[in-house]
mmCIF file of C-alpha atoms in Angstrom:
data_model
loop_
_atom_site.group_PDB
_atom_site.id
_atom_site.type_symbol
_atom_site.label_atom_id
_atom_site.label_comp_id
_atom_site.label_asym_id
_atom_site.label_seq_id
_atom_site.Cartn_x
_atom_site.Cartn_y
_atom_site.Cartn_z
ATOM 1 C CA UNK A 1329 123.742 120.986 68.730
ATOM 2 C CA UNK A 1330 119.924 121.386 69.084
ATOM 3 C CA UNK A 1331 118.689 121.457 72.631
ATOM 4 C CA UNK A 1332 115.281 120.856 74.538
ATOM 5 C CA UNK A 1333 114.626 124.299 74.537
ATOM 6 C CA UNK A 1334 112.724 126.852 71.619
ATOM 7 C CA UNK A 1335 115.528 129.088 72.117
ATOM 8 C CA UNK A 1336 118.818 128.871 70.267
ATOM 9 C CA UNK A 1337 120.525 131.949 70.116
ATOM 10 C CA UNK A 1338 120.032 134.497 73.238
ATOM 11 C CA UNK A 1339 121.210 137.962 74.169
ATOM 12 C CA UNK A 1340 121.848 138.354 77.865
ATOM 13 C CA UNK A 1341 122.452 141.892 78.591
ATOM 14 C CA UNK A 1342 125.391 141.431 76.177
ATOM 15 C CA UNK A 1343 127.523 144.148 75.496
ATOM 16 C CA UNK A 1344 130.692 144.383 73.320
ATOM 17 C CA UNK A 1345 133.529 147.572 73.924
ATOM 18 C CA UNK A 1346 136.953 148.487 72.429
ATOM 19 C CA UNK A 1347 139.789 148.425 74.228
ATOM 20 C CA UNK A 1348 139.895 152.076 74.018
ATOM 21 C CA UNK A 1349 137.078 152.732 76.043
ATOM 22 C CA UNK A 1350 134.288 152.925 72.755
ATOM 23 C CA UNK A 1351 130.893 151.056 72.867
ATOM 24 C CA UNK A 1352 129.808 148.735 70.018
ATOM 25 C CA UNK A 1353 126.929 147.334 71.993
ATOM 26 C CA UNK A 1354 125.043 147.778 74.974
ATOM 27 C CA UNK A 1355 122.983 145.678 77.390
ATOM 28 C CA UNK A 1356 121.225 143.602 74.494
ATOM 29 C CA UNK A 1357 118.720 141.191 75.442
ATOM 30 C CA UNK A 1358 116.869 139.077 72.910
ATOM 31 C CA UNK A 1359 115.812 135.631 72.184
ATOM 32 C CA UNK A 1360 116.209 133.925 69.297
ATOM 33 C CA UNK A 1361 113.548 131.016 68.542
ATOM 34 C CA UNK A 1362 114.249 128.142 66.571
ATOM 35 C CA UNK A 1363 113.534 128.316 62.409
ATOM 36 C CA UNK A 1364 113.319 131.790 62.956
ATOM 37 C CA UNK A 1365 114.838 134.324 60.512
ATOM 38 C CA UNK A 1366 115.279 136.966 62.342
ATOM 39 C CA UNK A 1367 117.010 140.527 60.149
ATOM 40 C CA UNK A 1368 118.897 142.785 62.350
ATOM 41 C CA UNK A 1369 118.818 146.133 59.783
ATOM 42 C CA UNK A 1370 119.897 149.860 61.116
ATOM 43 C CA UNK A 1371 122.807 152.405 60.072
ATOM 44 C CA UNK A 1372 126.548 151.412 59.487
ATOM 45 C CA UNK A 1373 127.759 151.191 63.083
ATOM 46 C CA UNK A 1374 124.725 150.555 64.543
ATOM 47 C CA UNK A 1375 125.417 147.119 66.030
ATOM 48 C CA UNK A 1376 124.618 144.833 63.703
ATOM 49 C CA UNK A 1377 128.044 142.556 62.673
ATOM 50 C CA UNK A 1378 128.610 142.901 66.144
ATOM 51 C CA UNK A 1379 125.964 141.488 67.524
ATOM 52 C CA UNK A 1380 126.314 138.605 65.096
ATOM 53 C CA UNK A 1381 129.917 138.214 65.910
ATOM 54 C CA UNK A 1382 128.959 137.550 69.363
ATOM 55 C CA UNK A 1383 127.126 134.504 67.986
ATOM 56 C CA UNK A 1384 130.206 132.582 67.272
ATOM 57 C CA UNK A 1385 132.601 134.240 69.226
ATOM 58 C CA UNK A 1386 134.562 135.876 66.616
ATOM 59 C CA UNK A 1387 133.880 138.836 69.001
ATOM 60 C CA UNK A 1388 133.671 137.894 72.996
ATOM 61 C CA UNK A 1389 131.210 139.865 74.832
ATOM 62 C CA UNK A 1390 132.802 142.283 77.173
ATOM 63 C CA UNK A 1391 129.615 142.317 79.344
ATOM 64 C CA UNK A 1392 126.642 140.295 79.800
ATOM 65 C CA UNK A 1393 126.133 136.779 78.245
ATOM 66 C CA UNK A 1394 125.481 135.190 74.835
ATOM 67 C CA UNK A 1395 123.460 131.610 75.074
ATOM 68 C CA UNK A 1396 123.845 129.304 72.065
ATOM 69 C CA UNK A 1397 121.222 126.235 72.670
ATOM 70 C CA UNK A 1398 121.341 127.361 76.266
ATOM 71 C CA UNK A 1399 125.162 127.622 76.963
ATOM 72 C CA UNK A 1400 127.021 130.527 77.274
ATOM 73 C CA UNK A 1401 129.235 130.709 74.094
ATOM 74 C CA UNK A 1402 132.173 130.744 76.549
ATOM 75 C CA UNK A 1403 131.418 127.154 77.962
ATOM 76 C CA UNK A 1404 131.834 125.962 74.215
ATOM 77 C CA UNK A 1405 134.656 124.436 72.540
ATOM 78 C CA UNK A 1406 135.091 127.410 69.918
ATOM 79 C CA UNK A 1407 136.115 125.234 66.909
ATOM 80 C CA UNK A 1408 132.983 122.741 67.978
ATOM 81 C CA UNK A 1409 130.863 125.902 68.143
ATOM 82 C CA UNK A 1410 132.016 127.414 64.935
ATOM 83 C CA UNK A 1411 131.782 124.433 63.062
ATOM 84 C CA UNK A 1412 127.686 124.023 64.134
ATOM 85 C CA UNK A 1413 127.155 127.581 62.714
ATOM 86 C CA UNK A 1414 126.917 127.963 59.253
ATOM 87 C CA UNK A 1415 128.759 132.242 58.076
ATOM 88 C CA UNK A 1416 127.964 133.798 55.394
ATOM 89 C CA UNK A 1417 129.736 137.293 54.501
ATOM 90 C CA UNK A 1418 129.116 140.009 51.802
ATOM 91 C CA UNK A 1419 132.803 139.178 50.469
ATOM 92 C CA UNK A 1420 132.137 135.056 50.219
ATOM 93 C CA UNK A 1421 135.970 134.533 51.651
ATOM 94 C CA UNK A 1422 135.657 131.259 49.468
ATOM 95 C CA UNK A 1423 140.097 130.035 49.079
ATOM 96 C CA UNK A 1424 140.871 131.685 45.419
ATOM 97 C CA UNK A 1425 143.121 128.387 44.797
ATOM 98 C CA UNK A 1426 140.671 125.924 46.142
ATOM 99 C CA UNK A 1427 137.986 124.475 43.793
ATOM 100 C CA UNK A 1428 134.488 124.997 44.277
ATOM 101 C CA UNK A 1429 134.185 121.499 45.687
ATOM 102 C CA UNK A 1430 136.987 122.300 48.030
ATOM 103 C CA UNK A 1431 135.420 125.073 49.029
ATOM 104 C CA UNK A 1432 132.394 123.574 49.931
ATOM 105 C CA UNK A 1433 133.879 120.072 51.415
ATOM 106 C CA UNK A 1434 136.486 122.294 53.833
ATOM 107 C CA UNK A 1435 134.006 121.762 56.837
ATOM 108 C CA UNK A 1436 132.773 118.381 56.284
ATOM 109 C CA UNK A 1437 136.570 116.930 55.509
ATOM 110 C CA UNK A 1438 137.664 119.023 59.426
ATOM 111 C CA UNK A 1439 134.516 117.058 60.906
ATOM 112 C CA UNK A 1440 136.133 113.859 59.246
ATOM 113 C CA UNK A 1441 133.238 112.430 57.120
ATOM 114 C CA UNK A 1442 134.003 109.323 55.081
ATOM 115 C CA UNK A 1443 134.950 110.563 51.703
ATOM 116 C CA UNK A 1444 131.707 108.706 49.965
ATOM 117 C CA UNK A 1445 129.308 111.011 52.170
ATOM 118 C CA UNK A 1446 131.195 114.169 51.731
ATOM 119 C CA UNK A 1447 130.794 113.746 47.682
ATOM 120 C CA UNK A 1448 126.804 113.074 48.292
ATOM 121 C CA UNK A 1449 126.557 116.159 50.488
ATOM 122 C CA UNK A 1450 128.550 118.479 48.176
ATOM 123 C CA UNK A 1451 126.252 117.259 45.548
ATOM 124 C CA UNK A 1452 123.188 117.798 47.363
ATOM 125 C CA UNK A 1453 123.973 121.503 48.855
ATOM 126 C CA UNK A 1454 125.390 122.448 45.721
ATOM 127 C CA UNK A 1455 122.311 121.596 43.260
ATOM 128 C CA UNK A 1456 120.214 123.202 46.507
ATOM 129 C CA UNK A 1457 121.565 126.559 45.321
ATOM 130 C CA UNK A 1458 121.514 125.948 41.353
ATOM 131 C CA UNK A 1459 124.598 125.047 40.640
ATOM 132 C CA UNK A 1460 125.147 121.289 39.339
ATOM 133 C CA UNK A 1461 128.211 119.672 40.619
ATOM 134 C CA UNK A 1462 128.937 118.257 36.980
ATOM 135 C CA UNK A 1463 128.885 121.613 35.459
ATOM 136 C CA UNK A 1464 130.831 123.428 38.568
ATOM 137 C CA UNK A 1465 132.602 121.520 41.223
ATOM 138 C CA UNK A 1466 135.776 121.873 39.385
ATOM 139 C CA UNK A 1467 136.034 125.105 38.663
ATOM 140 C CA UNK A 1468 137.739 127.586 40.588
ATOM 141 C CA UNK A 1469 136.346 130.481 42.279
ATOM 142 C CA UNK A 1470 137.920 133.790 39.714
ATOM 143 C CA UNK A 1471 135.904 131.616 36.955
ATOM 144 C CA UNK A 1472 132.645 132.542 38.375
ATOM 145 C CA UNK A 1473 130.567 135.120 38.348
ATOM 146 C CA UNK A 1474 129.531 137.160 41.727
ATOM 147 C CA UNK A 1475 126.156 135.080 41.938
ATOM 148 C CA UNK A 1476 127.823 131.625 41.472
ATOM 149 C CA UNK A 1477 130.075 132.689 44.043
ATOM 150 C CA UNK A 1478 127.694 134.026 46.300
ATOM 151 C CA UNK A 1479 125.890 130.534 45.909
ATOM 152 C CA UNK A 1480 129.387 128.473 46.584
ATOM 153 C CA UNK A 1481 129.501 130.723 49.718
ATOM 154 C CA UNK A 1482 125.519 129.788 51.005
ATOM 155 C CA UNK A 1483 126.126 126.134 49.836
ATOM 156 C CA UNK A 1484 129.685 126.143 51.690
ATOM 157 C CA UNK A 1485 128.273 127.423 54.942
ATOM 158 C CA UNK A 1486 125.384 124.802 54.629
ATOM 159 C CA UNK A 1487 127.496 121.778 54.356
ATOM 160 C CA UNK A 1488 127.790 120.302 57.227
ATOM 161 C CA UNK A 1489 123.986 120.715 58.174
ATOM 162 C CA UNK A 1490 124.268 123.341 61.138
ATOM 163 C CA UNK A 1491 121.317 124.328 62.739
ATOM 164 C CA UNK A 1492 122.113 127.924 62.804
ATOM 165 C CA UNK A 1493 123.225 130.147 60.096
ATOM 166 C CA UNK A 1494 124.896 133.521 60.444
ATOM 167 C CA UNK A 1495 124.369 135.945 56.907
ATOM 168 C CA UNK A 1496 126.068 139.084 56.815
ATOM 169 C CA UNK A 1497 125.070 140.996 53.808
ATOM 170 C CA UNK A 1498 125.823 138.245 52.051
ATOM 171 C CA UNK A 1499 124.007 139.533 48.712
ATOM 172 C CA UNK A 1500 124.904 143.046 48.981
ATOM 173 C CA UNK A 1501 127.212 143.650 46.795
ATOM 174 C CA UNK A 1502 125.836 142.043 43.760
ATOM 175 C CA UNK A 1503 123.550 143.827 40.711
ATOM 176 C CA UNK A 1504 119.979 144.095 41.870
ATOM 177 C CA UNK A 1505 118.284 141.335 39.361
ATOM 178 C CA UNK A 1506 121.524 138.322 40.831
ATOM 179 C CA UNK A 1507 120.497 139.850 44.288
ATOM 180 C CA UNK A 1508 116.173 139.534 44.295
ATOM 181 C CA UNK A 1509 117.162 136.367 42.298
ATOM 182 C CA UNK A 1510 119.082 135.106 45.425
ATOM 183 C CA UNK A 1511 116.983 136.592 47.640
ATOM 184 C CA UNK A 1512 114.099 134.307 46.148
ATOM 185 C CA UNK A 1513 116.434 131.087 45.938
ATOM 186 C CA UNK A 1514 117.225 131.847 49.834
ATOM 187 C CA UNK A 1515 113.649 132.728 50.687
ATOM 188 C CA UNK A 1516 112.948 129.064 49.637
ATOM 189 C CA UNK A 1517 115.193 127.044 50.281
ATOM 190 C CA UNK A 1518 114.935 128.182 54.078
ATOM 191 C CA UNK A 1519 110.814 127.123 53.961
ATOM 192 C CA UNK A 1520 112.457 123.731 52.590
ATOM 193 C CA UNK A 1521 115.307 123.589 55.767
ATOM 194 C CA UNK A 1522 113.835 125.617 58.559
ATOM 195 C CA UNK A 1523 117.413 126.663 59.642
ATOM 196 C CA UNK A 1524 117.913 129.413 62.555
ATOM 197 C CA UNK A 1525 118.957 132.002 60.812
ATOM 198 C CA UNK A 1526 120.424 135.782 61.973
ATOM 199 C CA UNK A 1527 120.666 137.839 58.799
ATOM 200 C CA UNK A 1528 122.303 141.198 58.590
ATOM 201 C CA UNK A 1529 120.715 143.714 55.753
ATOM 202 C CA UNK A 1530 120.780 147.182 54.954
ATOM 203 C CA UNK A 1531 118.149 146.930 52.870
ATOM 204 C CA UNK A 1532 114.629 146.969 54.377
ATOM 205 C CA UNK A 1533 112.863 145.350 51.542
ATOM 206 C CA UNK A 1534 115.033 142.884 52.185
ATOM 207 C CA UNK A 1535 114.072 142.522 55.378
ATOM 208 C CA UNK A 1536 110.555 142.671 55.016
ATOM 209 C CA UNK A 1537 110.582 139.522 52.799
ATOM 210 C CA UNK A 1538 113.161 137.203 54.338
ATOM 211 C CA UNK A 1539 112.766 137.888 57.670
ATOM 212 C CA UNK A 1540 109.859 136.286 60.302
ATOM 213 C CA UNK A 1541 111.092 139.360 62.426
ATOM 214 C CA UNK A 1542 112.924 142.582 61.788
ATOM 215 C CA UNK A 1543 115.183 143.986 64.752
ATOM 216 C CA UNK A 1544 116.047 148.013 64.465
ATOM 217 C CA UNK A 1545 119.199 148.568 65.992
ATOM 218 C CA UNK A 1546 120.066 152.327 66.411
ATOM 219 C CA UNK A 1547 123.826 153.473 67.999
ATOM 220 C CA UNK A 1548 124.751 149.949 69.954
ATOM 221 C CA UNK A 1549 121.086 149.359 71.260
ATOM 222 C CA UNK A 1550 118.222 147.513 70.229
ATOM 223 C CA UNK A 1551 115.588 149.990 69.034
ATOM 224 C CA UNK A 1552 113.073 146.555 69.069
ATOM 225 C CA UNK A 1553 111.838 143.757 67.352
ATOM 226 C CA UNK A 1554 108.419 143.419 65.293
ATOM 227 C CA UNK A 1555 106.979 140.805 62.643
ATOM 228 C CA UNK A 1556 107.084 142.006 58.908
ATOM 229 C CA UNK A 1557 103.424 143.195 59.611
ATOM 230 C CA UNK A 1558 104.420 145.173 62.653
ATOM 231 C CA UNK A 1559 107.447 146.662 61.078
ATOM 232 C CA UNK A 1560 105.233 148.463 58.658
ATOM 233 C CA UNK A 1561 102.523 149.616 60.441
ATOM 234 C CA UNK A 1562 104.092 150.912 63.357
ATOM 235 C CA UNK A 1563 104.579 154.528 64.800
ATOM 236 C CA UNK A 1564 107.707 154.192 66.458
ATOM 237 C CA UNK A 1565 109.447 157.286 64.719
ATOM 238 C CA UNK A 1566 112.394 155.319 64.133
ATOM 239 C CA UNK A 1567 111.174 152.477 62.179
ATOM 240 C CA UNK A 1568 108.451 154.981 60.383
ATOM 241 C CA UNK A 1569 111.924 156.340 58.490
ATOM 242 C CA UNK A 1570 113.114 153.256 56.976
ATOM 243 C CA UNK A 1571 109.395 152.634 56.195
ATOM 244 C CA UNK A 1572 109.275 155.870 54.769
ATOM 245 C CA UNK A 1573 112.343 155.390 52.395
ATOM 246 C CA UNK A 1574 111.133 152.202 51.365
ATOM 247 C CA UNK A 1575 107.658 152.741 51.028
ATOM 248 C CA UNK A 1576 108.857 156.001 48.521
ATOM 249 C CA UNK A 1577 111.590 153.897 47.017
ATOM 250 C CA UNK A 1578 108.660 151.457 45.419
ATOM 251 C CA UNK A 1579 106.574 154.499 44.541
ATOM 252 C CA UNK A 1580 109.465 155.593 42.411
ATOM 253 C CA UNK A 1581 109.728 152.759 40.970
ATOM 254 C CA UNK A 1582 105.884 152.323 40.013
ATOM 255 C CA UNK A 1583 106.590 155.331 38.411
#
């Protein structure tokens, strides 16, 4: 999938709205480079899954255009497009009566890889997020805990190698020592694999130490984009809130 160009993912004046009439997005425009990690954090119903729906069309813009290695999403086959972006989701969506190594082969077996390089790969993604394919590629998903799974989900969505990878609060619903755990294991194993990543948070913490930039979004619209650095120090009323609540969240926890 990777192109000539630094850009992989880009915003066109995209814009998504309901049937009825209601915006989800307006007129975004943004670049995504490649290895970037960019967080997209605001409100519930700010824009956020949208926008990262738009990625691999399981939303089609209504107006304006969304490039993926410099071709409008629309101009790609959507299964060939799908199956070069790794999606991650809060919920894992890993099949309850498929095995963990099911789970994580299910891309790899669609793209037809010879059975010998599918076990090497399974083995390889799944020791890249802790868990040993001795100890669980058998087991089935209801006989692991929320971490594991979380982990099967991550090492499922890296399988076949894509470039890009699409995280929607994936650790969000997990106890906060499996989720700064995670957040640690993801935080290095993406210096280790320099994917393009687009990573959906609530949390701004999170975003301030997983992300290479942090984009606000506010009602459908991109409030802008800054580096961690930027993020904090800036005067932008908007982003001085969530740095407020965070900054007071880890005073309150110092004390």
């Amino acid at each position: 999938m990777p192109g000539d160009s630094d850009i992989a993912i880009e915003f066109d004046g995209a814009g998504f709205r309901l049937p009825d009439g209601k915006t989800l997005l307006s007129d975004l425009n943004l670049a995504v480079q490649r290895g970037d990690t960019l967080m997209l954090v605001g409100r519930s119903g700010s824009g956020k899954t949208t926008s990262l729906k738009l990625i691999n069309r399981l939303l089609a813009a209504t107006s304006g255009q969304v490039r993926v290695d410099g071709k409008s999403v629309g101009e790609w086959d959507t299964i060939k497009l799908r199956r070069g972006i790794g999606y991650a989701i809060q919920d894992v969506g890993l099949f309850p009566h498929y095995t963990v190594f099911e789970n994580v082969s299910l891309v790899p077996k669609l793209e037809r890889w010879e059975s010998r390089r599918i076990d090497a790969r399974v083995e390889e993604v799944l020791a890249l997020v802790g868990l040993p394919v001795a100890e669980f590629a058998t087991r089935y998903p209801d006989e692991l805990s929320g971490g594991q799974r979380q982990r099967v989900g991550l090492a499922r969505a890296l399988a076949a190698d894509p470039p890009i990878l699409l995280m929607d609060e994936p650790f969000g619903a997990l106890d906060p020592i499996t989720r700064a755990d995670l957040r640690t294991e993801f935080q290095q194993l993406q210096r280790k694999l320099g994917k393009t990543v687009v990573f959906v948070t609530h949390d701004v913490g999170e975003a301030l130490q997983l992300g290479s930039r942090i984009g606000l979004m506010e009602a459908g619209n991109l409030r802008g984009v800054y580096r961690p650095e930027e993020f904090l120090a800036t005067t932008d009323a908007s982003v001085k809130a969530y740095v407020d609540v965070f900054r007071a969240g880890q005073q309150m926890f110092r004390n």
